[in-house]
Structure formats: structure tokens, C-alpha cells
Amino acid sequence: MKILGIQVLKGPNIWSIRRKKLIQMRLDLEDLEQKPTNLIPGFRERIQQLLPTLYDHRCSEGHAGGFLERVTDGTWMGHVIEHIALELQTLAGMETGFGRTRQTKTEGIYNVVFDYIEESVGVYAAEAAVRIAEALIDGIEYELEKDIMAMKKMRDRERFGPSTASIVDEAIARKIPFIRLNSSSLVQLGYGKNQVRFRATMTDKTSSIAVDIAGNKDETKRILQEQAIPVAKGLTISSLEGLKEVIHKVGFPLVFKPLNGNHGKGATINVKTEAEAAEAFEFAQKYSHRVIVERFITGYDFRVLVIDNCVVAAAQRDPAKVIGDGIHTIQELINIENGDPRRGYGHENVLTEITIDRDTSDLLDKKGYTLESIAQKDEIVYLKSTANLSTGGTSLDVTDMVHPQNILICERIARLIGLDICGIDIMATNLTQPLTENGGVVLEVNAAPGFRMHLAPAEGLPRNVAAPVLEMMYPPGKSSRIPIIAVTGTNGKTTTTRLIAHIVKNNGFKVGFTTSDGVYIQNSMLLKGDTTGPISAEFVLKDPTVEFAVLETARGGILRSGLGFSFCDIAVVTNIQEDHLGIADIHSLEDLAKVKKVVVGAVKNDGWVVLNADNPHCVKMGKQAHCNVAYFSMDEKSTVIRNHCRKGGVAAIYENGYLTIKKGDWKIRINKVTHVPITFNGTVSFMIENALAASLAAFVWGFKTEDIRLSLETFIPSAAHTPGRMNIFDFKDFKIMVDFAHNPDGLKGIRDFLNTLDAQHHTGIISGTGDRRDDDLREIGRISATMFDDVIICQEKYLRGRSRENITDLILEGLKEVKPDIPYIINHNGKEALDVAFKKATPGSFITAIGDTVDDAVKLVQAYQYKEIGI
């Protein structure tokens, strides 16, 4: 077997709109195409022995053991690898279950698709599944545990921590979109101007001054003390002289902790002698030069969580410990405790495994124990001096037991320090009595407090503490999204996108849009190139100034990674025509329509899809759409339009020289096409279609027809508004047009326009694209022969695996098939090709450079124009 490629899909895709995170592996079974599993001796027994949990896979049989039945009866290895990849992730602690394996049109080559939780783990699972299958086929021993441990380590490096994950999960439940902004915990919720950002449990509204105060334990203590909040008696020291002073003033027992420490690092509790004090001071200084020394308060360690100045949860924290049984050593008891299924590596489970460190040794020394000692029955042996969950501690939810006076104290603390999310550590015998009565004290105030102890306490009721965070960031009435119009199809996408963006901008919105020539924010190009994929969409959606997004969405990006957004308000499908066939398993118009249909599937249930009623593939999409449907057509008598409007539907039609909105039996004329510049006085039918699509999308969004009319009249076909789309430049004796038509349907549209011109001679500068089929390149030649009196073939770029000679020969075959004696020149230098065309141009001639033949053609033509007029 051979892996031909692995793609990571991150948004709605051809396999699933709902399941956005999928691995797609292209797999060549080679000779195994002729060997299903029932023809491989012992395969069923070996796979069940290595992965017994595969028994739970129901597969298409619909019951436990169903997949193994398929293996017994005979299934292909791609299907087996899909199930192995899913089970590997489950064994590594990431529950997955969706998979598809489909043969391509090439025999023996399959697309193996399965979902993933973490990207790197999903890719690893794909590769490991192939290795495992090969080992099972050959009857070779395989170290499965090695792969599982590697995947767990990857997962912990890549995944969100429990606090961040809880907020993201709550956002997903509320249909709030999110974008991960780095490899750790910086996350954007929402899109454009409605975005908010957070990192772990700090939000973009968290005060930096408050964080600074909370990070300085001495300053925090001073502020709280001044406001009559009970705190522990103590001093901050940085020298042995200060140590003597604090021992004298405060007395034993003492607690030592670094001034700027966290997670209990460098802390020592219950210090009772000067020797222990000196050692604890030295240990704390490894983490901070200045050390807080306080009176050791006996009682329980509590954490109270305050969000948006309201107490939302409280937990009693217990340090890692074991309970003696008079039989096992302390080390054995630790091993038994770590065997608890609730304990795991890092943050993977409710509890964390207990590890042995200096703190453990010190605590055991104080009791006269070692790891080999046997504690008496029911004796509690503490292994950590602090109650952090990350060091093996446990938590008990006590939210409902907190006295109202203590709630008031904690909410005052949050306001005094100024934190929007605040964790308050308290030492007290309980929280059911006011701290002022039971002698309890506030130990610390924490910015970015962990949520795990509240989300999944070892005992007590779990608290959804992420919910108040979302309610704080998105209070009632505040939207997390901005309007998104996605434009797809074969031809006309870029012009339609630009026209819609122009209409939106003229209606007062700050618009961001993506096209095949660049990303624009408020009409300023910020990125140049073909930017019609998910990365470019995210670029726009990340911009905090954008109020409205219009996103050209091409086939390539959908196939490579899926969509760059989860939902859109309106989808526009301009048409489905022959282009890109024979590439990436797209062999027919039906295949191409399936890809474009992904955009339709991403429309909100109450959104709209705008479809071309003159294209049968678009009409089929409309019949299957789950949202509102609107059609546009060049024929007002179209059966599709009549049936649709008879049912009260909305449409845009070209009738009697007008762009018209039809709603039921009503007609609303927007404008005469002769007043719409991009239609070239109504002579370019595909531009009229683009205007219809854009007008209809704007209308169903809710823009007024008079505003749409004004925008249509001010959208001028030029290098500024429509670069590379029918850009016509006037010279003294001739004209030249630059248009990026690159497929047969696009060329035919240009031909129809040229036929309306009164030109003495037509010269074409043409090229092909190397990844198209042979006959597609011949068709470029055939159509060009019907358009031009002579041609210049300029294959400057877009070779894509072919030689220039091969592309040129195929185009020539097509040219000569239609017009055997057509004059032609071959020059693969774009600037020189233009020079040749200009020099041989006669008065009244018209030159057309098509298919992005010449690199930076628009700029080169403009340079010639400036030269002619002496600029």
C-alpha cells in the first residue's frame, strides 16, 4: 500500500457539512485491491487480538461486532484502515466515530476519511493505521502501546487546556464561531467587529492593572487589608535578616511562598523550626527573589470563583494524599491511587496522576517516613503541601454551602482588585460561617484561575462555569457574527463578489471581501493573489474592523481544507460549467456541482441561496436546499422562474431590457441594463447574469432597490473595480481588452461580446492551463479560431506539470481543426507578446488578451497607454 496524500479538512466539506474536522487520506492499495480481508489467512484473528475493542464498531451492520463480521466476509483494506485510525484515537483518549471509505474512479485508489479531535493526532493515526494494517497482513508483531503513547503526548501538546476547552465548547453549544489564533490558548470568538478574544481564563476585557496587582501577592494583601478583608499575618522578605524578623514578629508555624509564584511552586507549609525556615526560604527564592512568609493557618483550602463580579462556584481542595492500610508501602499506595481511572496524564482526566518530588520528600521526612514506609491503617499521609489539581489534588464542590457574608466578601475582592474572572484562595475551617467568625483568611487572589476543579470535581456537583464567561462576553442582544455572503460557481464569481461588496459598501458597511486577485478590506488590497480559500476567508473574519464579509469561494479551497466559515447568510452559485474536470476526482459536472454545493449546505436555515435558473445543476441544488431559495434568469418565461414565483418565490430576471426583481406576481424594475456599466450597454450577457445575481443577493438581504440601482450605476468595469475582467483600453488606432476567461464557457461569453463590435481585425493572445484535460486545451484553440483573425500563443505560466510545447501543440491542434490556415505566432514572453501585438495592430483593430496569459497584463497595458500619451 502507498499513501498518496493526506489532507486536513477544517470546515464544512464534501464529506460532511456538520462534521468539519476530517482527515482525508488518498490511499493506493496496489496489489491488495485484489485481496479483500477474507482472502488473507488469519487476518480476522490477528486484528481482533491486537485491537479487541474493534468489536464495538457497528459499521453498516448496525450492531456490535458488525465491523468484524465485514472483515470475516471480506472487505477492502481502505475500509479496515478507516476503522483502525478511529480506534487508535479512541484508545489515546479522543473519542471519534465518523468515517467513510470510497473508491475513486481510478482502480485501487481510495479516499479514506475519518474524523479527528486534534490535527496532528489525526494525521499520525492515518499513517499508523496503514503501518498496523501492513503488520497484520504480514503477521508481524506490532507495538500498539508505543503509538498510543505518542498520540497522547501529541494531544497534550496541541489541545486546549480544560479551562479554554470549556469556554470553546460552551461557545459551540451557543453557535458562536471560534478561531484558534495560536498553538496554545489564544482564541477568537465571533467574527469581524463582533469578535472577542480570550486566553485561558483571561479575556480581552481583563484589566492589565488588575492582573499586575494579583500577580503581586504583597500588593494584593495590602489592598485587601486596607479594605477590612481578613488576610494572614505576615511579611515579604528577601534576606536572612528579614527571615529572623518575621520569625520574631509572626512566630511559628509559618508558610513560605514566592512573591510571584503560581500553581504552588516553591511553597512550603507548616514550618516549625528555624532550620526548616532557612531551607524553605532558600527553596522559595529559586522561584522569586522576594518571598512571602505568613502565619500558617489550619483549616481547609477553598477556591471561590468570581465571574463578572458574581460568585459562580466554590470548591474545597485537598492536597494529594494516600490513606494507610497497614499493609502496603506509601509507594505502593501511590501506585494504587494512580490506578484510579479518574486519574490521567496531564489534564486528560478529572484527576492528575500523583508524582514524587522534593515537596513529597519533605512532607514524608517531617513524619519520619520514606516511600518504603508502611502507614498505619486509616492514617492520612499528605504528599503535597498545596492543594493544586495539577499536582494530584482533589476537589469537592461546596458552592451551595457558601455563607452570604462570604459571597459578599469575595465579590468585593473581585471589584477591589478589578478582575473580571477571579479565583480567590481561602483558608478556613468552613465556608458555611462568615470568615470573620471562624478565623478564616484570604490567602491569594488569582488572575486566570483554572476551571477544572469546578467543571469536574472529584466529589459534588459539576458547575458549568464557562456559561457565565460567555454571558459576560456576549450579553443578551450582542451578536457574535457578522453577515457573510459566499459566492461560488464556475464563471462570474469574482465580478459578482466585487459587485455585491460595492453594494454593501454603498449601504454604509465596512466590508471585507476575498477574490481570485486578492483580499480587500474597505477597498484596500491587503493580500495579493488567488485568495478564494479558507485561509483568506479567516483573514477577513479575523479583522475587527469588518462589519460585512463577501467571500469568493472556489473549488480548490473546498477540496483542500473545507470552508473557512461554519455558516453563511447567503450563498450565490453563479453557474456550473466545464472547468477543472479531471482534477482531484472531479470528472463530471455532477462531481463539480457536489463540491460547489458545500457552500449551499453552509447557509443558515433562515438564510438564502441565490441560484442560476438557467443552469440545470443549480436548479437541482435548489430542489435539495434546506433554506430559502431565490433564482435569477436571463429568460423571464423560464419554467423554473414561473413555477417558483407562482409559489410566492423571489427571483431576478432580465426582461425588456431591465434588471427586474420578481416576487410572486409583482415586478420591481431595478434599472435598465443600458444604465449598468458592467453590461457594456447590455451587449455582454454573462455580465448581465452577474448583475442579476448580485442584485438578487442584495435584495434578499434587505437592501433597498434604489440603493442597489445606484450601486449598479457606479460600478464601472475598470482595472480598479474589476481587474482582469473585460478591462478595455483605448489607444490611438486600436483597442485592447484584458479578460481572465480561462475555460470554454468563459471564452464563448467573450466571443459573443466581440461579435457585437465593429472592429476591422481581431487579434487574440491566448494560453492554456496545464492541469486541464487534453481536449480542454484543444477546445481553447477551437473556440479561439472562431473569435480571432490571428493569434499569439503565449504560455508564460500555469504549466502545472506539462511542458510549454505540449500545451502549445494541443492548442494548435484545436485552432487548425477549425481554421487550418489561421496565422499564429508563438512567443512565451508576455511583454514581448504584447509588443508584437501592438506593433502589428492596424487602425480599427481589437486585441484581446485572455486567460491571464500575460503576467501583470493590466499594468503592462497601462504602461503602454501612459507612454502613448507622454506620461
GROMACS .gro file of C-alpha atoms in nm, residues 300 302 304 314 316 397-407 426 428-438:
model
   28
  300TYR     CA    1  -0.927   2.358   5.461
  302PHE     CA    2  -1.104   2.668   4.943
  304VAL     CA    3  -1.404   3.066   4.517
  314ALA     CA    4  -1.669   2.728   4.520
  316GLN     CA    5  -1.277   2.265   4.876
  397ASP     CA    6  -1.787   2.127   4.522
  398VAL     CA    7  -1.922   2.345   4.807
  399THR     CA    8  -2.092   2.617   4.602
  400ASP     CA    9  -2.427   2.575   4.772
  401MET     CA   10  -2.272   2.593   5.120
  402VAL     CA   11  -2.110   2.938   5.099
  403HIS     CA   12  -2.243   3.184   5.357
  404PRO     CA   13  -2.391   3.506   5.209
  405GLN     CA   14  -2.137   3.711   5.404
  406ASN     CA   15  -1.853   3.519   5.239
  407ILE     CA   16  -2.014   3.570   4.898
  426ILE     CA   17  -0.926   3.098   5.130
  428ALA     CA   18  -1.080   2.832   5.680
  429THR     CA   19  -1.245   2.554   5.875
  430ASN     CA   20  -1.552   2.600   5.652
  431LEU     CA   21  -1.733   2.848   5.431
  432THR     CA   22  -2.070   2.798   5.593
  433GLN     CA   23  -1.978   3.054   5.859
  434PRO     CA   24  -1.853   3.408   5.791
  435LEU     CA   25  -1.473   3.427   5.781
  436THR     CA   26  -1.490   3.695   6.046
  437GLU     CA   27  -1.638   3.438   6.285
  438ASN     CA   28  -1.438   3.120   6.211
   0.00000   0.00000   0.00000
